Amino acid sequence: MKKMILLVIASLFILGCNSKEEKQDIKDKPITDLSIYNLPEKWTNQDGKDIELKELRGKVLVMVMIYTSCKSACPRLVADMRNIESKIPKEYKDKVQLVLVSIDPTVDTPKRLKDFSIENKMTGNQWVFLRSNEENTREFAAVLAVNYKKISPIDFSHSNIISVFNAEGELAFQQEGLGVSYDKTVSKIKEEAAKVE
Amino acid sequence: MEAQFIKRFHYCLILLFWVSISFSQVSEDMVTIGAGSYVPLYGTADKKPVYIKSFLLDVYPVTNQEYLEFLKTNSAYRKSKIKRLFANTTYLYEWSGDLSFGNLNSNAPVTNVSWFAAKEYCECQGKRLPTLDEWEYVAMADEKRKDARTREEFNKYILSWYEKNKTYNNSVGKTFKNYWGVYDMHGLVWEWTFDFNSIFLSGESRKDKDTDKDLFCGSGSVNATDLMNYAAFMRYAFRGSIKANYTTKNLGFRCAKNISN
C-alpha cells in the first residue's frame, strides 16, 4: 500500500509542471515589468543569425509587423518606416533601431527578408528584419496589439501600427493607420533617443 | 509458492490500478474532437469553409482550484508577481492572496486571467490554447448535432445567457454536454483562444465592415440565421475589443492538444 502511494505521488511529480523561472537571466539592470525584453523567444534576422530581443536593449526601437508578399498596405507601411528613418537627426541615428517583424514566417525566410531589404533600400545597420515561428509571432503581435489573420494562402489582413519602444523596451508611442502623419512618431523617437546615454 | 503468487498478483493489481488512473485522467479531462469543416462568420476572404483537423479539447474550462495548483509551481504568475506586460491590474481580481481564491467557488472557472497567463497554463500541461476556428467549431454543437447554428432554440439559449449576470462563479459542468462530450461552451464564461487577435471589426478590413453593416442595417425581420450571426458576432466583437493582457471576470479559458500520431 505504501509503495502504491509513493508511486502515485511520484507520478504526480512527473506529471507536474516544471517552473520556467530559471529562464530569466538578468544581465545588469533588471528588466522592467512592462518591457518587451521579458519575452524570451528567439528570432532570426535577415542574415540568418539567431537573436533574442534582449540584444536590442539600450536602443530606441521603431517596430512594425509586415509580410513581404503583401501588395496593398505593407508597401505604404514600409514607406512610412523609411520616411520616419530619414527624419531621425544624425546624432540619434546610432541610438535607434528600426525593426520589421514578419507575420508570415513560412514565406518570409531570412533570404527573402534579405532580398526585401535590398529591394526596399533598407540595408543599413539601423534596419533589422525578424522572423520566428507562428506561435512566437502571435505572441509578439499580442504584445504590440497588432491583430492579423491569414485570409488566403498568400494574404493576411493586419493592423497598421508602428510602435516606438524606449531603451528599456517599454512601449512609448503607437501610430495607427495608413497615411497618417508621422510627426508625432518622429518627435517621440527623438525624445526617447535623447535619453539614451 | 502460493504466497509468492499472491504477492506477484498484488503487484500486478497495483500496476494495473496505477495505469488505469493515469489513463482515466487523460480520458476524463479531454475528449477527441473529430475533423470537419464549416464556414465561420468571419475570417475567410471568400466565405470558404475552414477545415479543422481532429484534436483534443478539455471537457471543462480550467477551474480556480486547478489554477491554484499551477500557481504553486509557477510563482511568476501569482497575483503579486506577474509582470504588467502579461496581465493588467485586475488579474485574479477577486483572489484574496497569491495562493488563495478567496470567496470564489473552487470548482468555478478561473477568470480575470490574461491571454499570456492562460497560454502559459496550457503549455505547462503540455497543451495549448485552442484556435479561434477550433473553438467556434466545437461551440456550434448542441447536445445532438455537430452544427446546431441554425436551430432557433440553440441560439436563443446562447443569447439569453449573454444577458445573464454572474454565471462566472457557477461550477463547471452544469450546462449541457454537447455532441463532442464538451461542457460549458455556452452558459458559463467566455474563453480565450490562441489567435483571438485575428479579428477585424473596424479599421482596415473593408469586407468585415460591410458584414457589420449588414448585421445592423439588415431587414427588420429576425430569422434563425440572424440570431446565429448575432450570437457569433457578439463573441467576435468581444474578442476584437480585448488585448492580451486584459482580464475580465467573465473571461476564462480551456486547453486543447494536438493528436500525436
Tab-separated table of C-alpha atoms in Angstrom:
chain	number	residue	atom	x	y	z
A	1	MET	CA	0.000	0.000	0.000
A	2	LYS	CA	2.806	2.361	0.979
A	3	LYS	CA	4.531	1.569	-2.283
A	4	MET	CA	1.441	2.395	-4.221
A	5	ILE	CA	1.056	5.743	-2.528
A	6	LEU	CA	4.685	6.534	-3.235
A	7	LEU	CA	4.208	5.532	-6.828
A	8	VAL	CA	1.177	7.753	-7.203
A	9	ILE	CA	2.949	10.664	-5.542
A	10	ALA	CA	5.992	10.158	-7.726
A	11	SER	CA	3.839	10.082	-10.841
A	12	LEU	CA	2.172	13.318	-9.788
A	13	PHE	CA	5.571	14.945	-9.640
A	14	ILE	CA	6.407	13.718	-13.099
A	15	LEU	CA	3.114	14.994	-14.431
A	16	GLY	CA	3.556	18.314	-12.630
A	17	CYS	CA	4.839	21.312	-14.436
A	18	ASN	CA	8.405	22.471	-14.358
A	19	SER	CA	8.752	26.046	-13.322
A	20	LYS	CA	10.264	28.219	-16.008
A	21	GLU	CA	11.718	30.736	-13.616
A	22	GLU	CA	15.334	29.846	-14.251
A	23	LYS	CA	14.884	31.227	-17.782
A	24	GLN	CA	15.304	34.831	-16.726
A	25	ASP	CA	18.896	35.846	-16.692
A	26	ILE	CA	19.442	39.388	-15.623
A	27	LYS	CA	22.330	40.991	-17.417
A	28	ASP	CA	22.965	44.104	-15.404
A	29	LYS	CA	19.832	46.050	-14.569
A	30	PRO	CA	16.633	44.135	-14.002
A	31	ILE	CA	14.173	44.246	-16.873
A	32	THR	CA	11.146	46.361	-16.006
A	33	ASP	CA	7.641	44.950	-15.719
A	34	LEU	CA	6.369	46.468	-18.933
A	35	SER	CA	9.414	45.703	-21.034
A	36	ILE	CA	9.159	43.564	-24.168
A	37	TYR	CA	12.505	42.114	-23.086
A	38	ASN	CA	10.502	39.903	-20.760
A	39	LEU	CA	9.773	37.845	-23.850
A	40	PRO	CA	12.365	35.053	-24.004
A	41	GLU	CA	11.731	33.891	-27.565
A	42	LYS	CA	14.385	33.599	-30.226
A	43	TRP	CA	14.167	35.288	-33.621
A	44	THR	CA	16.162	35.042	-36.832
A	45	ASN	CA	17.292	38.156	-38.681
A	46	GLN	CA	17.761	38.851	-42.398
A	47	ASP	CA	21.304	37.475	-42.226
A	48	GLY	CA	20.087	34.152	-40.859
A	49	LYS	CA	21.510	34.943	-37.434
A	50	ASP	CA	19.553	33.915	-34.326
A	51	ILE	CA	18.894	36.744	-31.911
A	52	GLU	CA	16.960	37.354	-28.731
A	53	LEU	CA	15.006	40.577	-28.484
A	54	LYS	CA	17.078	41.424	-25.421
A	55	GLU	CA	20.077	42.027	-27.652
A	56	LEU	CA	18.335	45.168	-28.897
A	57	ARG	CA	18.114	46.554	-25.373
A	58	GLY	CA	19.566	50.026	-24.944
A	59	LYS	CA	18.291	51.405	-28.245
A	60	VAL	CA	15.038	53.073	-29.154
A	61	LEU	CA	13.042	50.623	-31.265
A	62	VAL	CA	10.663	51.502	-34.055
A	63	MET	CA	8.677	48.397	-34.902
A	64	VAL	CA	6.192	47.313	-37.499
A	65	MET	CA	4.701	43.947	-38.478
A	66	ILE	CA	4.530	43.186	-42.197
A	67	TYR	CA	4.768	40.347	-44.702
A	68	THR	CA	6.888	40.648	-47.801
A	69	SER	CA	4.404	39.318	-50.376
A	70	CYS	CA	1.889	41.987	-49.367
A	71	LYS	CA	0.715	44.188	-52.193
A	72	SER	CA	-1.581	46.719	-50.558
A	73	ALA	CA	-0.953	48.128	-47.106
A	74	CYS	CA	2.589	46.954	-46.412
A	75	PRO	CA	4.399	48.944	-49.109
A	76	ARG	CA	2.907	52.053	-47.553
A	77	LEU	CA	3.887	50.948	-44.053
A	78	VAL	CA	7.389	50.245	-45.319
A	79	ALA	CA	7.473	53.676	-46.959
A	80	ASP	CA	6.372	55.192	-43.656
A	81	MET	CA	9.217	53.441	-41.897
A	82	ARG	CA	11.687	54.770	-44.459
A	83	ASN	CA	10.319	58.284	-44.118
A	84	ILE	CA	10.496	58.093	-40.342
A	85	GLU	CA	14.070	56.887	-40.580
A	86	SER	CA	15.016	59.799	-42.841
A	87	LYS	CA	13.650	62.260	-40.276
A	88	ILE	CA	15.858	60.997	-37.443
A	89	PRO	CA	18.634	63.549	-36.776
A	90	LYS	CA	22.197	62.384	-37.382
A	91	GLU	CA	23.212	62.494	-33.729
A	92	TYR	CA	20.494	59.970	-32.888
A	93	LYS	CA	20.956	57.586	-35.795
A	94	ASP	CA	23.003	55.041	-33.873
A	95	LYS	CA	20.575	55.121	-30.955
A	96	VAL	CA	17.599	53.972	-32.967
A	97	GLN	CA	16.875	50.539	-34.396
A	98	LEU	CA	14.137	50.091	-36.987
A	99	VAL	CA	12.622	46.632	-36.799
A	100	LEU	CA	10.320	44.922	-39.293
A	101	VAL	CA	8.770	41.723	-37.995
A	102	SER	CA	7.248	39.207	-40.383
A	103	ILE	CA	3.755	37.855	-39.713
A	104	ASP	CA	4.284	35.227	-42.417
A	105	PRO	CA	7.190	33.091	-41.187
A	106	THR	CA	6.559	30.279	-43.681
A	107	VAL	CA	7.080	32.505	-46.714
A	108	ASP	CA	9.432	35.067	-45.201
A	109	THR	CA	12.651	33.106	-44.874
A	110	PRO	CA	15.807	35.001	-43.865
A	111	LYS	CA	16.812	35.062	-47.535
A	112	ARG	CA	13.501	36.516	-48.559
A	113	LEU	CA	13.796	39.171	-45.859
A	114	LYS	CA	17.294	39.962	-47.079
A	115	ASP	CA	16.085	40.335	-50.657
A	116	PHE	CA	13.227	42.503	-49.451
A	117	SER	CA	15.621	44.757	-47.546
A	118	ILE	CA	17.747	45.211	-50.666
A	119	GLU	CA	14.735	45.897	-52.926
A	120	ASN	CA	13.491	48.475	-50.460
A	121	LYS	CA	16.879	50.072	-49.828
A	122	MET	CA	16.831	49.186	-46.142
A	123	THR	CA	20.281	47.654	-45.875
A	124	GLY	CA	21.988	49.861	-43.264
A	125	ASN	CA	22.763	48.689	-39.735
A	126	GLN	CA	19.746	50.572	-38.446
A	127	TRP	CA	17.409	48.070	-40.159
A	128	VAL	CA	16.564	44.700	-38.665
A	129	PHE	CA	14.169	42.185	-40.165
A	130	LEU	CA	12.938	39.424	-37.876
A	131	ARG	CA	11.066	36.184	-38.214
A	132	SER	CA	10.202	33.363	-35.813
A	133	ASN	CA	7.687	30.548	-35.675
A	134	GLU	CA	3.932	31.067	-35.809
A	135	GLU	CA	3.482	30.854	-32.062
A	136	ASN	CA	6.103	33.466	-31.156
A	137	THR	CA	4.810	35.738	-33.866
A	138	ARG	CA	1.294	35.514	-32.482
A	139	GLU	CA	2.565	36.314	-29.006
A	140	PHE	CA	4.622	39.240	-30.224
A	141	ALA	CA	1.620	40.620	-32.079
A	142	ALA	CA	-0.367	40.301	-28.863
A	143	VAL	CA	2.177	42.476	-27.081
A	144	LEU	CA	2.058	45.081	-29.855
A	145	ALA	CA	-1.752	44.885	-30.006
A	146	VAL	CA	-1.374	44.055	-33.677
A	147	ASN	CA	-4.166	41.864	-34.991
A	148	TYR	CA	-3.596	39.675	-38.011
A	149	LYS	CA	-5.210	36.789	-39.806
A	150	LYS	CA	-4.309	34.679	-42.778
A	151	ILE	CA	-7.249	35.211	-45.120
A	152	SER	CA	-5.991	33.255	-48.129
A	153	PRO	CA	-2.859	31.219	-48.890
A	154	ILE	CA	-0.937	34.376	-49.772
A	155	ASP	CA	-2.726	37.168	-47.990
A	156	PHE	CA	-3.134	38.448	-44.473
A	157	SER	CA	-5.255	41.188	-43.063
A	158	HIS	CA	-3.397	43.013	-40.332
A	159	SER	CA	-3.378	46.157	-38.222
A	160	ASN	CA	-1.287	49.019	-39.491
A	161	ILE	CA	0.546	50.028	-36.364
A	162	ILE	CA	4.038	51.456	-35.947
A	163	SER	CA	5.268	51.195	-32.353
A	164	VAL	CA	8.054	53.088	-30.600
A	165	PHE	CA	9.795	51.475	-27.621
A	166	ASN	CA	12.181	53.236	-25.257
A	167	ALA	CA	15.638	51.906	-24.414
A	168	GLU	CA	14.154	49.683	-21.705
A	169	GLY	CA	11.752	48.086	-24.155
A	170	GLU	CA	8.661	49.821	-22.827
A	171	LEU	CA	6.030	50.954	-25.278
A	172	ALA	CA	6.301	54.718	-25.672
A	173	PHE	CA	4.060	55.502	-28.626
A	174	GLN	CA	1.919	53.903	-31.312
A	175	GLN	CA	0.973	55.305	-34.673
A	176	GLU	CA	-2.171	53.682	-36.048
A	177	GLY	CA	-3.494	53.633	-39.574
A	178	LEU	CA	-2.258	54.252	-43.075
A	179	GLY	CA	-1.369	57.620	-44.486
A	180	VAL	CA	-1.398	59.285	-41.084
A	181	SER	CA	1.104	61.953	-40.163
A	182	TYR	CA	4.257	60.525	-38.598
A	183	ASP	CA	5.362	63.804	-36.990
A	184	LYS	CA	4.382	62.595	-33.525
A	185	THR	CA	6.187	59.311	-34.063
A	186	VAL	CA	9.357	61.122	-35.046
A	187	SER	CA	9.206	63.539	-32.132
A	188	LYS	CA	8.706	60.639	-29.719
A	189	ILE	CA	11.721	58.851	-31.201
A	190	LYS	CA	13.832	61.975	-30.742
A	191	GLU	CA	12.601	62.414	-27.192
A	192	GLU	CA	13.467	58.825	-26.270
A	193	ALA	CA	16.780	58.830	-28.158
A	194	ALA	CA	17.847	61.944	-26.269
A	195	LYS	CA	17.581	59.934	-23.043
A	196	VAL	CA	19.940	57.229	-24.279
A	197	GLU	CA	23.479	57.613	-22.973
B	1	MET	CA	4.872	-20.762	-3.731
B	2	GLU	CA	1.323	-19.669	-3.281
B	3	ALA	CA	2.425	-16.725	-1.154
B	4	GLN	CA	4.723	-15.571	-3.881
B	5	PHE	CA	1.999	-15.850	-6.459
B	6	ILE	CA	-0.307	-13.733	-4.339
B	7	LYS	CA	2.463	-11.188	-3.897
B	8	ARG	CA	3.015	-11.015	-7.631
B	9	PHE	CA	-0.686	-10.803	-8.197
B	10	HIS	CA	-0.773	-7.855	-5.832
B	11	TYR	CA	1.966	-6.059	-7.703
B	12	CYS	CA	0.078	-6.623	-10.896
B	13	LEU	CA	-3.064	-5.193	-9.394
B	14	ILE	CA	-1.166	-2.154	-8.162
B	15	LEU	CA	0.378	-1.617	-11.552
B	16	LEU	CA	-2.959	-2.040	-13.257
B	17	PHE	CA	-4.550	0.367	-10.821
B	18	TRP	CA	-1.848	2.933	-11.424
B	19	VAL	CA	-2.050	2.576	-15.189
B	20	SER	CA	-5.799	2.907	-15.116
B	21	ILE	CA	-5.520	6.076	-13.028
B	22	SER	CA	-3.176	7.699	-15.477
B	23	PHE	CA	-5.269	6.648	-18.429
B	24	SER	CA	-8.577	7.647	-16.993
B	25	GLN	CA	-7.094	11.029	-16.164
B	26	VAL	CA	-6.496	11.728	-19.819
B	27	SER	CA	-9.825	10.416	-20.995
B	28	GLU	CA	-11.823	12.271	-18.355
B	29	ASP	CA	-10.104	15.605	-18.862
B	30	MET	CA	-10.104	15.769	-22.626
B	31	VAL	CA	-12.202	14.462	-25.474
B	32	THR	CA	-11.435	13.961	-29.130
B	33	ILE	CA	-12.997	16.440	-31.490
B	34	GLY	CA	-13.481	14.873	-34.901
B	35	ALA	CA	-12.231	16.558	-38.051
B	36	GLY	CA	-14.626	18.576	-40.159
B	37	SER	CA	-15.194	21.850	-41.888
B	38	TYR	CA	-17.540	24.807	-41.521
B	39	VAL	CA	-17.935	28.382	-42.650
B	40	PRO	CA	-17.153	30.782	-39.823
B	41	LEU	CA	-18.865	34.139	-39.562
B	42	TYR	CA	-15.603	35.986	-40.034
B	43	GLY	CA	-12.203	35.214	-41.290
B	44	THR	CA	-12.067	33.833	-44.781
B	45	ALA	CA	-11.789	36.178	-47.738
B	46	ASP	CA	-14.320	34.335	-49.837
B	47	LYS	CA	-16.560	32.644	-47.269
B	48	LYS	CA	-14.950	29.309	-47.993
B	49	PRO	CA	-15.184	26.654	-45.279
B	50	VAL	CA	-12.246	26.236	-42.919
B	51	TYR	CA	-11.001	22.715	-42.307
B	52	ILE	CA	-10.494	21.626	-38.705
B	53	LYS	CA	-8.134	18.737	-38.040
B	54	SER	CA	-9.043	16.296	-35.303
B	55	PHE	CA	-7.761	17.485	-31.888
B	56	LEU	CA	-8.253	17.048	-28.144
B	57	LEU	CA	-10.131	19.580	-26.034
B	58	ASP	CA	-10.626	19.952	-22.285
B	59	VAL	CA	-14.110	18.870	-21.276
B	60	TYR	CA	-14.389	21.774	-18.821
B	61	PRO	CA	-12.883	25.229	-18.510
B	62	VAL	CA	-9.901	25.443	-16.123
B	63	THR	CA	-11.152	25.923	-12.544
B	64	ASN	CA	-9.926	28.134	-9.693
B	65	GLN	CA	-8.620	25.060	-7.896
B	66	GLU	CA	-6.673	23.894	-10.951
B	67	TYR	CA	-5.252	27.350	-11.482
B	68	LEU	CA	-4.179	27.465	-7.850
B	69	GLU	CA	-2.230	24.224	-8.366
B	70	PHE	CA	-0.484	25.823	-11.342
B	71	LEU	CA	0.453	28.900	-9.300
B	72	LYS	CA	2.080	26.735	-6.631
B	73	THR	CA	4.835	25.772	-9.039
B	74	ASN	CA	4.795	28.893	-11.222
B	75	SER	CA	5.310	31.770	-8.859
B	76	ALA	CA	5.935	34.270	-11.671
B	77	TYR	CA	2.212	34.069	-12.493
B	78	ARG	CA	0.988	34.798	-8.965
B	79	LYS	CA	-1.094	37.887	-8.426
B	80	SER	CA	1.686	39.848	-6.722
B	81	LYS	CA	4.427	38.701	-9.096
B	82	ILE	CA	3.019	38.805	-12.593
B	83	LYS	CA	4.557	41.398	-14.908
B	84	ARG	CA	2.247	44.136	-16.146
B	85	LEU	CA	3.260	43.287	-19.693
B	86	PHE	CA	1.492	39.957	-19.215
B	87	ALA	CA	-1.572	40.963	-17.193
B	88	ASN	CA	-3.277	44.191	-16.193
B	89	THR	CA	-4.147	45.244	-12.648
B	90	THR	CA	-7.413	43.283	-12.476
B	91	TYR	CA	-5.566	39.945	-12.856
B	92	LEU	CA	-7.164	37.447	-10.398
B	93	TYR	CA	-9.069	40.420	-9.061
B	94	GLU	CA	-11.249	38.532	-6.577
B	95	TRP	CA	-8.451	36.330	-5.248
B	96	SER	CA	-7.608	37.232	-1.654
B	97	GLY	CA	-3.936	36.307	-1.981
B	98	ASP	CA	-1.270	34.756	-4.150
B	99	LEU	CA	-2.401	31.253	-3.285
B	100	SER	CA	-5.980	31.826	-2.248
B	101	PHE	CA	-9.023	32.378	-4.423
B	102	GLY	CA	-10.938	33.901	-1.507
B	103	ASN	CA	-14.695	33.550	-1.644
B	104	LEU	CA	-14.757	32.210	-5.169
B	105	ASN	CA	-16.077	28.727	-5.828
B	106	SER	CA	-13.143	26.308	-6.147
B	107	ASN	CA	-14.904	24.446	-8.935
B	108	ALA	CA	-15.877	27.570	-10.861
B	109	PRO	CA	-13.856	28.554	-13.923
B	110	VAL	CA	-10.850	30.745	-13.210
B	111	THR	CA	-11.488	34.202	-14.648
B	112	ASN	CA	-9.710	37.547	-14.613
B	113	VAL	CA	-6.814	35.803	-16.320
B	114	SER	CA	-4.902	37.275	-19.238
B	115	TRP	CA	-4.145	35.577	-22.539
B	116	PHE	CA	-0.487	35.253	-21.541
B	117	ALA	CA	-1.395	33.509	-18.290
B	118	ALA	CA	-3.877	31.202	-20.000
B	119	LYS	CA	-1.327	30.314	-22.657
B	120	GLU	CA	1.349	29.608	-20.057
B	121	TYR	CA	-1.024	27.429	-18.046
B	122	CYS	CA	-1.820	25.283	-21.067
B	123	GLU	CA	1.812	24.999	-22.128
B	124	CYS	CA	2.669	23.872	-18.627
B	125	GLN	CA	0.238	20.966	-19.006
B	126	GLY	CA	1.788	20.038	-22.340
B	127	LYS	CA	-1.248	21.565	-24.041
B	128	ARG	CA	-2.064	24.762	-25.913
B	129	LEU	CA	-4.946	27.197	-26.272
B	130	PRO	CA	-7.495	26.196	-28.919
B	131	THR	CA	-7.513	28.312	-32.063
B	132	LEU	CA	-10.460	30.575	-32.655
B	133	ASP	CA	-11.656	28.383	-35.519
B	134	GLU	CA	-11.375	25.244	-33.376
B	135	TRP	CA	-13.276	26.865	-30.523
B	136	GLU	CA	-16.096	28.077	-32.740
B	137	TYR	CA	-16.271	24.653	-34.409
B	138	VAL	CA	-16.886	22.938	-31.073
B	139	ALA	CA	-19.197	25.718	-29.890
B	140	MET	CA	-21.638	25.237	-32.761
B	141	ALA	CA	-22.663	21.822	-31.424
B	142	ASP	CA	-25.692	21.292	-29.208
B	143	GLU	CA	-26.472	18.042	-27.375
B	144	LYS	CA	-27.145	16.069	-30.535
B	145	ARG	CA	-25.805	17.887	-33.571
B	146	LYS	CA	-22.333	18.905	-34.660
B	147	ASP	CA	-23.743	22.082	-36.114
B	148	ALA	CA	-26.812	23.468	-34.398
B	149	ARG	CA	-26.228	27.030	-35.506
B	150	THR	CA	-29.435	27.243	-37.465
B	151	ARG	CA	-31.590	25.915	-34.616
B	152	GLU	CA	-33.627	28.695	-33.133
B	153	GLU	CA	-33.748	27.343	-29.545
B	154	PHE	CA	-29.989	26.874	-29.537
B	155	ASN	CA	-29.381	30.485	-30.489
B	156	LYS	CA	-31.992	31.706	-28.038
B	157	TYR	CA	-30.246	29.751	-25.300
B	158	ILE	CA	-26.916	31.365	-26.119
B	159	LEU	CA	-28.347	34.842	-26.388
B	160	SER	CA	-30.324	34.538	-23.160
B	161	TRP	CA	-27.084	33.616	-21.389
B	162	TYR	CA	-25.372	36.695	-22.791
B	163	GLU	CA	-27.952	38.725	-20.890
B	164	LYS	CA	-27.408	36.915	-17.587
B	165	ASN	CA	-25.078	38.234	-14.926
B	166	LYS	CA	-22.604	36.441	-12.701
B	167	THR	CA	-22.598	32.995	-14.215
B	168	TYR	CA	-18.811	33.069	-13.760
B	169	ASN	CA	-18.983	31.776	-10.188
B	170	ASN	CA	-21.057	28.699	-11.084
B	171	SER	CA	-19.352	25.304	-11.051
B	172	VAL	CA	-18.115	23.848	-14.302
B	173	GLY	CA	-20.078	21.004	-15.882
B	174	LYS	CA	-23.566	22.297	-15.032
B	175	THR	CA	-24.541	23.419	-18.503
B	176	PHE	CA	-25.299	20.975	-21.301
B	177	LYS	CA	-22.914	18.322	-22.587
B	178	ASN	CA	-22.535	18.847	-26.291
B	179	TYR	CA	-22.203	16.428	-29.196
B	180	TRP	CA	-18.460	16.044	-28.581
B	181	GLY	CA	-18.817	15.499	-24.829
B	182	VAL	CA	-17.689	19.027	-24.019
B	183	TYR	CA	-19.397	21.165	-21.359
B	184	ASP	CA	-19.775	24.896	-20.843
B	185	MET	CA	-19.007	26.263	-24.297
B	186	HIS	CA	-22.034	28.477	-23.686
B	187	GLY	CA	-23.695	29.459	-20.438
B	188	LEU	CA	-20.734	29.850	-18.084
B	189	VAL	CA	-17.891	32.128	-19.185
B	190	TRP	CA	-16.312	33.401	-22.396
B	191	GLU	CA	-12.990	31.860	-23.272
B	192	TRP	CA	-9.619	32.923	-24.612
B	193	THR	CA	-8.448	31.461	-27.882
B	194	PHE	CA	-4.886	31.297	-29.176
B	195	ASP	CA	-5.455	33.701	-32.057
B	196	PHE	CA	-8.130	35.921	-30.522
B	197	ASN	CA	-6.174	38.820	-32.024
B	198	SER	CA	-7.084	37.863	-35.564
B	199	ILE	CA	-10.357	39.781	-35.601
B	200	PHE	CA	-11.068	42.882	-37.625
B	201	LEU	CA	-14.320	44.568	-36.886
B	202	SER	CA	-13.239	48.080	-37.670
B	203	GLY	CA	-10.351	49.791	-39.315
B	204	GLU	CA	-8.503	48.236	-42.149
B	205	SER	CA	-10.684	45.410	-43.361
B	206	ARG	CA	-13.431	46.751	-45.574
B	207	LYS	CA	-15.034	43.385	-46.088
B	208	ASP	CA	-15.653	42.857	-42.409
B	209	LYS	CA	-17.052	46.325	-42.096
B	210	ASP	CA	-19.639	45.535	-44.706
B	211	THR	CA	-20.601	42.427	-42.773
B	212	ASP	CA	-21.201	44.501	-39.671
B	213	LYS	CA	-23.319	46.895	-41.611
B	214	ASP	CA	-25.370	44.043	-42.938
B	215	LEU	CA	-25.889	42.789	-39.423
B	216	PHE	CA	-27.119	46.054	-38.060
B	217	CYS	CA	-28.840	47.577	-41.028
B	218	GLY	CA	-30.422	44.436	-42.438
B	219	SER	CA	-34.115	43.946	-42.869
B	220	GLY	CA	-36.426	44.158	-39.883
B	221	SER	CA	-37.369	40.515	-39.730
B	222	VAL	CA	-35.225	38.367	-37.445
B	223	ASN	CA	-34.818	34.780	-38.561
B	224	ALA	CA	-32.692	31.916	-37.236
B	225	THR	CA	-29.717	32.882	-39.365
B	226	ASP	CA	-29.761	36.413	-37.991
B	227	LEU	CA	-29.836	35.088	-34.449
B	228	MET	CA	-26.986	32.727	-35.188
B	229	ASN	CA	-24.958	35.528	-36.705
B	230	TYR	CA	-25.787	37.827	-33.875
B	231	ALA	CA	-24.651	35.348	-31.216
B	232	ALA	CA	-21.387	34.686	-33.033
B	233	PHE	CA	-20.972	38.373	-33.788
B	234	MET	CA	-21.102	39.134	-30.058
B	235	ARG	CA	-18.210	36.740	-29.434
B	236	TYR	CA	-16.149	38.028	-32.340
B	237	ALA	CA	-16.792	41.631	-31.337
B	238	PHE	CA	-15.721	40.872	-27.785
B	239	ARG	CA	-12.524	39.210	-28.968
B	240	GLY	CA	-11.839	42.128	-31.263
B	241	SER	CA	-12.102	44.531	-28.357
B	242	ILE	CA	-9.671	42.906	-25.931
B	243	LYS	CA	-5.905	42.904	-25.648
B	244	ALA	CA	-3.673	40.064	-24.495
B	245	ASN	CA	-3.006	41.490	-21.034
B	246	TYR	CA	-6.685	42.270	-20.374
B	247	THR	CA	-8.568	40.380	-17.724
B	248	THR	CA	-12.286	40.402	-17.011
B	249	LYS	CA	-14.470	38.466	-14.623
B	250	ASN	CA	-16.425	36.667	-17.313
B	251	LEU	CA	-13.438	35.513	-19.367
B	252	GLY	CA	-11.768	32.177	-18.668
B	253	PHE	CA	-10.172	29.501	-20.831
B	254	ARG	CA	-9.676	25.807	-21.523
B	255	CYS	CA	-6.833	23.994	-23.227
B	256	ALA	CA	-6.506	21.928	-26.375
B	257	LYS	CA	-3.939	19.486	-27.621
B	258	ASN	CA	-2.821	18.090	-30.948
B	259	ILE	CA	-3.393	14.417	-31.523
B	260	SER	CA	0.029	12.873	-31.824
B	261	ASN	CA	0.452	10.225	-34.472
